[in-house]
Coordinates of N, CA and C and ligand atoms in Angstrom, one line a residue:
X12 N 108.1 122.0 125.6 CA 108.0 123.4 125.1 C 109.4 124.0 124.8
X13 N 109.5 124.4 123.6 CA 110.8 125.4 123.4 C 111.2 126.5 124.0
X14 N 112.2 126.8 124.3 CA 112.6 128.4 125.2 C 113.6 128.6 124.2
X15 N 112.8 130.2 123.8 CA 113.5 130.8 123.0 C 113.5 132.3 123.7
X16 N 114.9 133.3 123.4 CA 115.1 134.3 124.4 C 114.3 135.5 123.1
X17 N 113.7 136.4 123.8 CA 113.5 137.7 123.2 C 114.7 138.5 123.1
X18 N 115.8 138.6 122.4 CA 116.8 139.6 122.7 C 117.4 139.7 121.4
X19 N 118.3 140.6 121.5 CA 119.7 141.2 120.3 C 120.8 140.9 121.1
X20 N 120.7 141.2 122.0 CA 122.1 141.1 123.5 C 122.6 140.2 123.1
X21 N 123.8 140.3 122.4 CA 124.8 139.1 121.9 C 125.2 138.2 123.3
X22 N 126.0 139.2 124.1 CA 126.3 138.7 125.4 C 125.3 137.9 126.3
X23 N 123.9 138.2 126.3 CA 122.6 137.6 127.0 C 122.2 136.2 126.2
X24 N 122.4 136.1 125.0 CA 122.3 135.2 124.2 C 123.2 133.8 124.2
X25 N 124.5 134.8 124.7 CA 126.1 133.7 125.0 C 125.0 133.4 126.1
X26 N 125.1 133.5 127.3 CA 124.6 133.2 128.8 C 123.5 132.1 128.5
X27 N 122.2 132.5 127.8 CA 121.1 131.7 128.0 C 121.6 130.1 126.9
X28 N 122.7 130.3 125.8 CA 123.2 129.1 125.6 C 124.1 128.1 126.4
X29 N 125.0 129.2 127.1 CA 125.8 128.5 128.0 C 124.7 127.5 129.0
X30 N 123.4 128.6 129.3 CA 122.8 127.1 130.2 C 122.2 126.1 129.6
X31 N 122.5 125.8 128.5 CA 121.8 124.5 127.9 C 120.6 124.7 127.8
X32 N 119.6 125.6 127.5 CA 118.6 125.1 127.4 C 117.5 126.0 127.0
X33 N 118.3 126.2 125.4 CA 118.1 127.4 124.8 C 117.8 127.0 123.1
X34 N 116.8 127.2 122.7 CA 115.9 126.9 121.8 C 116.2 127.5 120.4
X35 N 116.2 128.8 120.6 CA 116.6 129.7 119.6 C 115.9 131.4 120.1
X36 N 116.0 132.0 119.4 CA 116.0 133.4 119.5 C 115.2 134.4 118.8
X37 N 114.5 135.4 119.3 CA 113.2 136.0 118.4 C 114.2 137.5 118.7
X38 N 114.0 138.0 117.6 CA 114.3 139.7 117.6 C 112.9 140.5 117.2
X39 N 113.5 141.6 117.2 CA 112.5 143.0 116.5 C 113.0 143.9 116.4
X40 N 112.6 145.0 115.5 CA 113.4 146.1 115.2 C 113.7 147.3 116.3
X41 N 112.7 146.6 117.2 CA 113.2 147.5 118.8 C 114.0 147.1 119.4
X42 N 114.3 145.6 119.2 CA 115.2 145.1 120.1 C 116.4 145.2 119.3
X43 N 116.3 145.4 118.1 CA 117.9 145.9 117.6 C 118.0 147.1 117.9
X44 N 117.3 147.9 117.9 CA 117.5 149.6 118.3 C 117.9 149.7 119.4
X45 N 117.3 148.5 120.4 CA 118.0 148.9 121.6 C 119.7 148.7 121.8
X46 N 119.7 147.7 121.1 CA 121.4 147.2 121.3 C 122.3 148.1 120.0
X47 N 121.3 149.2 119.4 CA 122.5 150.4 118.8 C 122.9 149.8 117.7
X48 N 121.8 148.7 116.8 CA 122.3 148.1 115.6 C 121.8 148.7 114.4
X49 N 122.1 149.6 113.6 CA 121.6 150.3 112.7 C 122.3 150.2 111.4
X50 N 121.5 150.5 110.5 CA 122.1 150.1 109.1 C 122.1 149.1 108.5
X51 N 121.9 148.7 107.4 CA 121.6 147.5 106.5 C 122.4 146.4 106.6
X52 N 123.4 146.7 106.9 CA 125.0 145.8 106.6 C 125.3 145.9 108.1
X53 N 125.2 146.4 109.1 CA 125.5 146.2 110.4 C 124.3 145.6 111.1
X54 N 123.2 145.4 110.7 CA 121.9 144.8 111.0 C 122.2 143.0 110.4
X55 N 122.3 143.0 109.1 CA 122.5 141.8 108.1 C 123.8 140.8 109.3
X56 N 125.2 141.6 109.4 CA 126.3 141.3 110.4 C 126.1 140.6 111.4
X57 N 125.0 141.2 112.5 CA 124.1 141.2 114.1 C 123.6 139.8 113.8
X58 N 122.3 139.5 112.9 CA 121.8 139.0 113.1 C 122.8 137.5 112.3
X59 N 123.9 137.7 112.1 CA 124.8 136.5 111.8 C 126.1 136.3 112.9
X60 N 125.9 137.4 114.0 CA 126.7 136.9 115.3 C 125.3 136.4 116.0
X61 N 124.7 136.3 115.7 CA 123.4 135.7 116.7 C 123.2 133.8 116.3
X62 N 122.9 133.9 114.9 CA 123.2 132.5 114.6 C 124.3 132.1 115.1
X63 N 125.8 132.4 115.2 CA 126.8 131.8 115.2 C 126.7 131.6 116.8
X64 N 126.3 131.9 117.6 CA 126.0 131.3 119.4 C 125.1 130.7 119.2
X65 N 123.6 130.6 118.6 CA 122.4 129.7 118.9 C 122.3 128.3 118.1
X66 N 122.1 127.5 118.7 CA 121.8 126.1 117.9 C 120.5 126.6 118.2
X67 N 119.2 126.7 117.0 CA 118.6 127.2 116.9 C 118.1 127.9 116.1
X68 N 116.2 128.4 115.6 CA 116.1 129.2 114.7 C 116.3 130.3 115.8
X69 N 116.3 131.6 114.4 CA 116.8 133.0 114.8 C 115.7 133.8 114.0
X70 N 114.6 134.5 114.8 CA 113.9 135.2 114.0 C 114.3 136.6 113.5
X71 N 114.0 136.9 111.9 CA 114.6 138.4 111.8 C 113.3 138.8 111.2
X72 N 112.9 140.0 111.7 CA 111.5 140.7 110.8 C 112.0 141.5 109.9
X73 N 111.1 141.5 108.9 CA 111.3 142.9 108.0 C 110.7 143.8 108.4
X74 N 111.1 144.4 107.4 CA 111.1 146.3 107.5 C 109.6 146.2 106.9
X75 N 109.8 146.2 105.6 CA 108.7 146.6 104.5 C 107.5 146.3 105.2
X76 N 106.5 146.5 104.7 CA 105.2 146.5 104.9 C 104.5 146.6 102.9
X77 N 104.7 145.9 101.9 CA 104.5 145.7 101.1 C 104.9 143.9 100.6
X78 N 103.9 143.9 99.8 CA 104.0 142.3 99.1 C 105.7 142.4 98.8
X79 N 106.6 142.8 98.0 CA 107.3 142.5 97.3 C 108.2 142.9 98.1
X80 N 108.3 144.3 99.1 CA 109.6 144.1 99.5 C 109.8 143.5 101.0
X81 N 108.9 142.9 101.5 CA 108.8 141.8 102.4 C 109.8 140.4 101.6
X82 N 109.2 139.8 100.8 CA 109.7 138.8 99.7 C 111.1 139.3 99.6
X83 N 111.6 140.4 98.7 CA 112.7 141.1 98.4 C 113.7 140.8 100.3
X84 N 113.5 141.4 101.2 CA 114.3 141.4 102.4 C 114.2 139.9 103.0
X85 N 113.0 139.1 103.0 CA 113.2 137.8 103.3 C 114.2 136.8 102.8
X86 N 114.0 137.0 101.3 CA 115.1 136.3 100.6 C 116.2 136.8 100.8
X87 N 116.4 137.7 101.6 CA 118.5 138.3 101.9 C 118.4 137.7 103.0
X88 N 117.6 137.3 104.0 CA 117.5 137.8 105.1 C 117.8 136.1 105.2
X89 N 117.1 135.1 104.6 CA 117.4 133.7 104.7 C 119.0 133.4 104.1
X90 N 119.6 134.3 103.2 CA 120.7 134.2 102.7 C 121.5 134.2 104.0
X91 N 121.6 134.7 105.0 CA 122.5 134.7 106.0 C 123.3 133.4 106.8
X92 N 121.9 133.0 107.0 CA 122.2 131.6 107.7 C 120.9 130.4 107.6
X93 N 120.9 129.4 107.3 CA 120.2 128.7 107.2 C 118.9 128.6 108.6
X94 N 120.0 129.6 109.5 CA 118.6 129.2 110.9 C 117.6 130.2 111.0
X95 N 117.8 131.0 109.7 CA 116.4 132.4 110.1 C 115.1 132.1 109.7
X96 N 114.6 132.9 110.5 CA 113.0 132.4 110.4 C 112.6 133.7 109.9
X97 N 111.9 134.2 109.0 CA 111.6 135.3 108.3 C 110.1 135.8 109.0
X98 N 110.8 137.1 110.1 CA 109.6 137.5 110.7 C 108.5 138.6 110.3
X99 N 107.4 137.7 109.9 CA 106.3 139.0 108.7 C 105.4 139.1 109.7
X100 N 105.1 140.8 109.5 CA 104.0 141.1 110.2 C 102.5 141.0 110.2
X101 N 101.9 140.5 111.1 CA 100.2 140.1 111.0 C 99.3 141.3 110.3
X102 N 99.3 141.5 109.2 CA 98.7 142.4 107.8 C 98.4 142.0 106.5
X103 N 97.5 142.5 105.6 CA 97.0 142.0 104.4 C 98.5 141.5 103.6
X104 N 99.4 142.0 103.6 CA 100.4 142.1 102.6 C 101.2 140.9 103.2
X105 N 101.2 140.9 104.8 CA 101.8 139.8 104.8 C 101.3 138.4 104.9
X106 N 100.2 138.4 104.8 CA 99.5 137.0 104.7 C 100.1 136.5 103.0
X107 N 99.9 137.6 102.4 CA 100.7 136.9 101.0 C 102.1 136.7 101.1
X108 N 102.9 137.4 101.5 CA 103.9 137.1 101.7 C 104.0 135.6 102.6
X109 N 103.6 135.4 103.3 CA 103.4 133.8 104.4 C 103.4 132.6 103.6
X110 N 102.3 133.2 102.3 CA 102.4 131.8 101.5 C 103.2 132.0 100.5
X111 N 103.3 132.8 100.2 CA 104.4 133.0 99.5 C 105.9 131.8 99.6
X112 N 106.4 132.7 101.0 CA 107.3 131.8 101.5 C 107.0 130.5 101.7
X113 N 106.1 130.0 102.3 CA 105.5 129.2 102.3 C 105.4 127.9 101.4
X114 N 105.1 128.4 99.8 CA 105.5 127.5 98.5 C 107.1 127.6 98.0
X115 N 107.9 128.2 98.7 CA 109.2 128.2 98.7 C 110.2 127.5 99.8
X116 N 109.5 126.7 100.8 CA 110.1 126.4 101.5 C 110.7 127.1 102.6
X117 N 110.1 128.2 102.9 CA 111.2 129.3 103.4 C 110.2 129.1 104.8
X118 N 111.4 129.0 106.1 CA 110.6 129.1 107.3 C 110.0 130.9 107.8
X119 N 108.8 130.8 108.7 CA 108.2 132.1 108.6 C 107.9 132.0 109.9
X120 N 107.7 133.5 110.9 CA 107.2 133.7 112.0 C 106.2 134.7 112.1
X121 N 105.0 134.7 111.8 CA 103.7 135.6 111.7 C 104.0 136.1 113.3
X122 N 104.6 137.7 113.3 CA 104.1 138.6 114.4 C 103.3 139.0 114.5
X123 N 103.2 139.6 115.5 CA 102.0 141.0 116.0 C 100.3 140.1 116.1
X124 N 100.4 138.9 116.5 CA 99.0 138.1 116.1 C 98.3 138.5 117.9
X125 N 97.1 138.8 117.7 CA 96.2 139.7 119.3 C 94.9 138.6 118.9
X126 N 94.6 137.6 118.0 CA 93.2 137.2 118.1 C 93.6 135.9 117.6
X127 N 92.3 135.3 117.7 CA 92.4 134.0 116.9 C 92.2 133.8 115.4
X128 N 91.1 135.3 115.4 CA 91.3 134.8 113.4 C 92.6 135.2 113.0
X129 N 93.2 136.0 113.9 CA 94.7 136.2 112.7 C 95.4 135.2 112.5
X130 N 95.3 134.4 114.2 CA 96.1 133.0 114.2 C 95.5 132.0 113.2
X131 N 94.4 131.7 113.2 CA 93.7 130.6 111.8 C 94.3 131.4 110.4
X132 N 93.6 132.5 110.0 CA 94.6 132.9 108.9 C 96.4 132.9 108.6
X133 N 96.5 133.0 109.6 CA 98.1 132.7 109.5 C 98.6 131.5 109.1
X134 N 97.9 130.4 109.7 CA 98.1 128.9 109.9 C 97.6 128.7 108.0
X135 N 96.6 129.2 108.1 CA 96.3 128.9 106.8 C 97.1 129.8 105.3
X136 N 97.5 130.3 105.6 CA 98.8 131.0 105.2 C 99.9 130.0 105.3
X137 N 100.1 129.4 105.3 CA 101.0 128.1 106.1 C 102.2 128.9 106.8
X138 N 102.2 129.6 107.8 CA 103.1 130.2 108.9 C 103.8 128.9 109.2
X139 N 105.1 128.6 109.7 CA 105.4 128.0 110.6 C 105.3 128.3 112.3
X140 N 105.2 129.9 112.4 CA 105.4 130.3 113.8 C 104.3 131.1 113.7
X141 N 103.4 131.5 114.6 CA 103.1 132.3 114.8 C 103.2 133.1 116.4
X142 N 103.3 134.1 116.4 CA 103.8 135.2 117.6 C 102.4 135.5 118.2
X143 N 101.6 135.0 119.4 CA 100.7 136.0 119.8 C 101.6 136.5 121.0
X144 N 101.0 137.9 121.3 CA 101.7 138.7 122.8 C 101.2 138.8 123.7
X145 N 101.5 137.9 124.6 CA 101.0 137.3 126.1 C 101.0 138.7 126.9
X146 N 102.2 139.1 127.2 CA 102.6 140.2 128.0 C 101.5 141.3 127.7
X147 N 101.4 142.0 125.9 CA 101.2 143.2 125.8 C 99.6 143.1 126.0
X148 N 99.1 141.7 125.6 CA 97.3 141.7 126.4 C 96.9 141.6 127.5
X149 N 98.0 140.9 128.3 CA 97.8 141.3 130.0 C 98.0 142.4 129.6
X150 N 98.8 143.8 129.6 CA 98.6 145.1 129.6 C 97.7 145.4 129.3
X151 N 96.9 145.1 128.5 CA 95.6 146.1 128.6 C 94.2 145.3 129.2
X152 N 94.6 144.6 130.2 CA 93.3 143.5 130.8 C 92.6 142.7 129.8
X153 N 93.7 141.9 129.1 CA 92.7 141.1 128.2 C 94.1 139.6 128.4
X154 N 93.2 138.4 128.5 CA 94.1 137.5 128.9 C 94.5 136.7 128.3
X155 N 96.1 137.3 127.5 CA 97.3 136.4 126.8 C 97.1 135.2 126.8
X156 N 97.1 134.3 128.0 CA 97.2 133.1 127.7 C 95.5 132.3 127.8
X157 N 94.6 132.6 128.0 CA 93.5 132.3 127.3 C 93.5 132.6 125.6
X158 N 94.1 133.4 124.9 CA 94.6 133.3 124.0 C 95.1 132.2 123.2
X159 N 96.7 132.2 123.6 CA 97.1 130.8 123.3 C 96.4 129.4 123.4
X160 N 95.7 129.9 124.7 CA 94.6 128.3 124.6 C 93.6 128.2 123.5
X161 N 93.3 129.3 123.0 CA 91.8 129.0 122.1 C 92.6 128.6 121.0
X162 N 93.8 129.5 120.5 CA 95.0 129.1 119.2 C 95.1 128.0 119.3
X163 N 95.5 127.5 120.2 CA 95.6 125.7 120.4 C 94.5 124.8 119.9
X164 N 93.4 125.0 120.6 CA 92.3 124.4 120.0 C 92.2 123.8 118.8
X165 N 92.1 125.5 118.2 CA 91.9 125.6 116.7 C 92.9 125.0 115.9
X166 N 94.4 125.3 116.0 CA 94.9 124.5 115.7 C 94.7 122.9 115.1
X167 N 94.1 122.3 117.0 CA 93.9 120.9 116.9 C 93.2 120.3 116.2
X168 N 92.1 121.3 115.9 CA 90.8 120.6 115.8 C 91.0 120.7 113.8
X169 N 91.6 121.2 113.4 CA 92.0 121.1 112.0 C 93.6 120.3 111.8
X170 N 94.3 120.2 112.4 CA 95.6 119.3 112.4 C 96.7 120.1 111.7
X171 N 97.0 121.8 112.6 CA 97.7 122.9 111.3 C 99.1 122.6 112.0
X172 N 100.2 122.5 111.2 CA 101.3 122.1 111.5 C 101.5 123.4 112.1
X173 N 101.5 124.7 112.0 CA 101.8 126.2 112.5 C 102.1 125.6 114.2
X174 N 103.2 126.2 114.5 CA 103.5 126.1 116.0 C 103.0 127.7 116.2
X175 N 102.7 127.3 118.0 CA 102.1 128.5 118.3 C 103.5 128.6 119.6
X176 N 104.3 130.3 119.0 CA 105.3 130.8 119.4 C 104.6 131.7 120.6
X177 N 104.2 131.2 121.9 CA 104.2 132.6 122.9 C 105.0 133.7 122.8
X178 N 104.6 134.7 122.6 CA 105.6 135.9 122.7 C 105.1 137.2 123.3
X179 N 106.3 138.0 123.9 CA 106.0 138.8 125.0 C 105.7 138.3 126.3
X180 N 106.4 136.8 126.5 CA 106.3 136.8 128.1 C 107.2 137.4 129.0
X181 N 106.6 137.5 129.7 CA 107.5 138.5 130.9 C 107.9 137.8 132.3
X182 N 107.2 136.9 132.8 CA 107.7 136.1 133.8 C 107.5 135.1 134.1
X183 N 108.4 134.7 135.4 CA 108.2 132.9 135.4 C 106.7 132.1 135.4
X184 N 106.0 132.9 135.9 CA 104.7 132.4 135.5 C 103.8 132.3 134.1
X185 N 104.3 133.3 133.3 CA 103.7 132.9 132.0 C 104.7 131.9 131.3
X186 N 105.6 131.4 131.6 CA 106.4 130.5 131.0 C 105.3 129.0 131.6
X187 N 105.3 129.1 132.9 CA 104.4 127.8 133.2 C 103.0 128.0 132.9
X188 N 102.3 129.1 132.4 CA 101.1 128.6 132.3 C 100.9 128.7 130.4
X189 N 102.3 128.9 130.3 CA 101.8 128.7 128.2 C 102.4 126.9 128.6
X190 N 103.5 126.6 129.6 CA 103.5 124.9 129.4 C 102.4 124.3 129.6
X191 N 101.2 124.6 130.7 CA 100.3 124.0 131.2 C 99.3 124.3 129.6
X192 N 99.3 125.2 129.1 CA 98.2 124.9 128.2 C 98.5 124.6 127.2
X193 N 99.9 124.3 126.9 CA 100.4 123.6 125.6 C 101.1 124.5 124.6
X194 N 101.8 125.4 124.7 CA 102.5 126.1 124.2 C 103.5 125.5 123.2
X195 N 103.9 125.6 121.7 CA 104.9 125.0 121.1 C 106.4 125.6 121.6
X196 N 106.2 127.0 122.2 CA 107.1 127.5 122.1 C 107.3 129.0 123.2
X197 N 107.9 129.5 123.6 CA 107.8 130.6 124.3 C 108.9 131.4 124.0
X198 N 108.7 133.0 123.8 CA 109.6 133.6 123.8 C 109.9 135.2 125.4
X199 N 110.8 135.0 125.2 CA 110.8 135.7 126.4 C 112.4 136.6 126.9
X200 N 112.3 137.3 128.0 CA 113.8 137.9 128.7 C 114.2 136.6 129.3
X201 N 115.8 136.4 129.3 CA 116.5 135.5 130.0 C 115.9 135.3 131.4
X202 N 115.8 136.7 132.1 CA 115.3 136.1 133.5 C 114.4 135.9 133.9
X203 N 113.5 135.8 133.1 CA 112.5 135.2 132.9 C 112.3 133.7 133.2
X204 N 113.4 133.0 132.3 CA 113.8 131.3 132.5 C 114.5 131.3 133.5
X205 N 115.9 132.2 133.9 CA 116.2 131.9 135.1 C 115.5 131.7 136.5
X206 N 114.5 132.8 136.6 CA 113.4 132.6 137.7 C 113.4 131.2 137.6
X207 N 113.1 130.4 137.1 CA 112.0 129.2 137.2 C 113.4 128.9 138.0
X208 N 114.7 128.3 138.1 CA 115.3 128.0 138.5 C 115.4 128.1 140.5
X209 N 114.8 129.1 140.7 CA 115.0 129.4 142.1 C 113.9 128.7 142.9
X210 N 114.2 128.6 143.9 CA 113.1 128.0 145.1 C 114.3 128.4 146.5
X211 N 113.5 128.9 147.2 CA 114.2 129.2 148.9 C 114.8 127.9 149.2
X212 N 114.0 126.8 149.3 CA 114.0 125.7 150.0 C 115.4 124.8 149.4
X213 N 115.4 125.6 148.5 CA 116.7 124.5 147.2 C 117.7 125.5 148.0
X214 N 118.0 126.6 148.4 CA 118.8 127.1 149.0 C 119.4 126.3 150.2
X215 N 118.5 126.3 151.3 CA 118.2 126.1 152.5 C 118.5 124.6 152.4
X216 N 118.2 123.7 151.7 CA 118.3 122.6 151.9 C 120.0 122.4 151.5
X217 N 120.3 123.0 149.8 CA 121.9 122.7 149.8 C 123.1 123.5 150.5
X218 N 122.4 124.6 151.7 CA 123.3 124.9 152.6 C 123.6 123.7 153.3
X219 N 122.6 123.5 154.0 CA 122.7 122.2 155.1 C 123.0 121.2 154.6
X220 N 123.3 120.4 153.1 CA 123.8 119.5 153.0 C 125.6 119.9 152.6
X221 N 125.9 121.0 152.3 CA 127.6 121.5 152.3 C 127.6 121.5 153.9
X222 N 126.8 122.2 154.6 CA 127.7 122.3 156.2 C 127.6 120.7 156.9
X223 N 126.7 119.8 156.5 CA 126.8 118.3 156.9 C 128.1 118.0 156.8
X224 N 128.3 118.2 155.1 CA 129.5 117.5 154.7 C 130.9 118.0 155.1
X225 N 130.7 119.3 155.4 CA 131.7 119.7 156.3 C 132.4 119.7 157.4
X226 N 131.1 119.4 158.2 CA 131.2 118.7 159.5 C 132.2 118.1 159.9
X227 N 132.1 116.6 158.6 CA 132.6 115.3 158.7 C 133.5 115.3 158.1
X228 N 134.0 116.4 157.4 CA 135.0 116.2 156.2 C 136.0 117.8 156.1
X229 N 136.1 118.2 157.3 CA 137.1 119.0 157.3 C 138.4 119.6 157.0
Ligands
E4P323 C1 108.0 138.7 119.7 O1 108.6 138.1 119.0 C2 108.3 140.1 120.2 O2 109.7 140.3 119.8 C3 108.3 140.2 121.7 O3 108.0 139.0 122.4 C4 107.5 141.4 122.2 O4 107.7 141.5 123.6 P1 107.3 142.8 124.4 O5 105.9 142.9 124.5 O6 107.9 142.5 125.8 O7 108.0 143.9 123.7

């Protein structure tokens, strides 16, 4: 499974590369709001210090919410750097837009997807990514990653190249239960991956093997 970080945080982005084991990167226009990125040409900039840290795709969404100026911002938006993934939102307008890009060669990340017909429609749209949100359906008692499992199915049971992007995980446990059900991809906060890294016992154990060695080797 791919680990890709949810962020704009240039700085958070250096870190989850520096540990090796870092996929690429999903934004949204909240997550550049949050890091205070505004404006056309200071947004276009951001999302080209983000490629230049990630080996990796880099998703950037558009604005529009129309056929043409989806198309219109995707085509600048791939001009940046060869690793963007043009992120269109799950709506009539952008289903055309999907294939659009789609017969253009142009990679695509279908957001905002909460069901499985949007995921089959998407797929059949030829998406490369699609985004369902693990996190925001656990918020309302409905279960994200039974989600991803039915996407998967369907997927398989037709042979759709569309990777299915987890998105909106929030902790170390939805990272292992989109691995356990087959997830292409997971998007998420850094500490999110770092959790997985911890165990008491990894502690406890590599104290006692430094004070062994200490012992003997003072
Ligand atoms: C997906 O690409 C979105 O950017 C994201 O994962 C949404 O996560 P949130 O529900 O934590 O805002």
């Amino acid at each position: 499974m791919k680990f890709f970080i949810d962020t704009a945080n240039l700085n958070e982005i250096r870190e989850a590369q520096a540990l090796g084991v870092l996929d690429g990167v999903t934004t949204n226009p909240s997550l550049m709001a949050k890091e205070g990125i505004t404006g056309k040409d200071n947004i276009m900039r951001h999302y080209k210090a983000i490629c230049d840290i990630v080996d990796g795709d880099v998703s950037a969404e558009v604005i529009s919410v129309d056929f043409e100026g989806m198309v219109r911002e995707g085509e600048e938006l791939v001009e940046i750097d060869e690793k963007i993934v043009v992120k269109i939102p799950m709506i009539r307008e952008g289903i055309k837009a999907l294939k659009y890009f789609s017969g253009k060669g142009i990679r695509t990340n279908c957001t905002l997807i909460f069901s499985p017909g949007q995921a089959l429609v998407a797929a059949k749209a030829g998406a490369t990514y699609i985004s369902p949100f693990v996190g925001r359906l656990d918020d309302i008692s409905t279960d994200g990653i039974a989600l991803i499992e039915q996407i998967l199915t369907i997927y398989r049971n037709y042979g759709f190249d569309t990777q299915v992007l987890a998105a909106s995980v929030r902790h170390p446990m939805h990272i292992i239960q989109c691995a356990e059900v087959g997830a292409d991809v997971m998007t998420g906060p850094l500490s999110a991956i770092e959790a997985l890294l911890k165990h008491p016992l990894t502690d406890i154990g590599l104290e006692k093997f430094l004070s062994d060695y200490n012992k003997g080797n003072a």
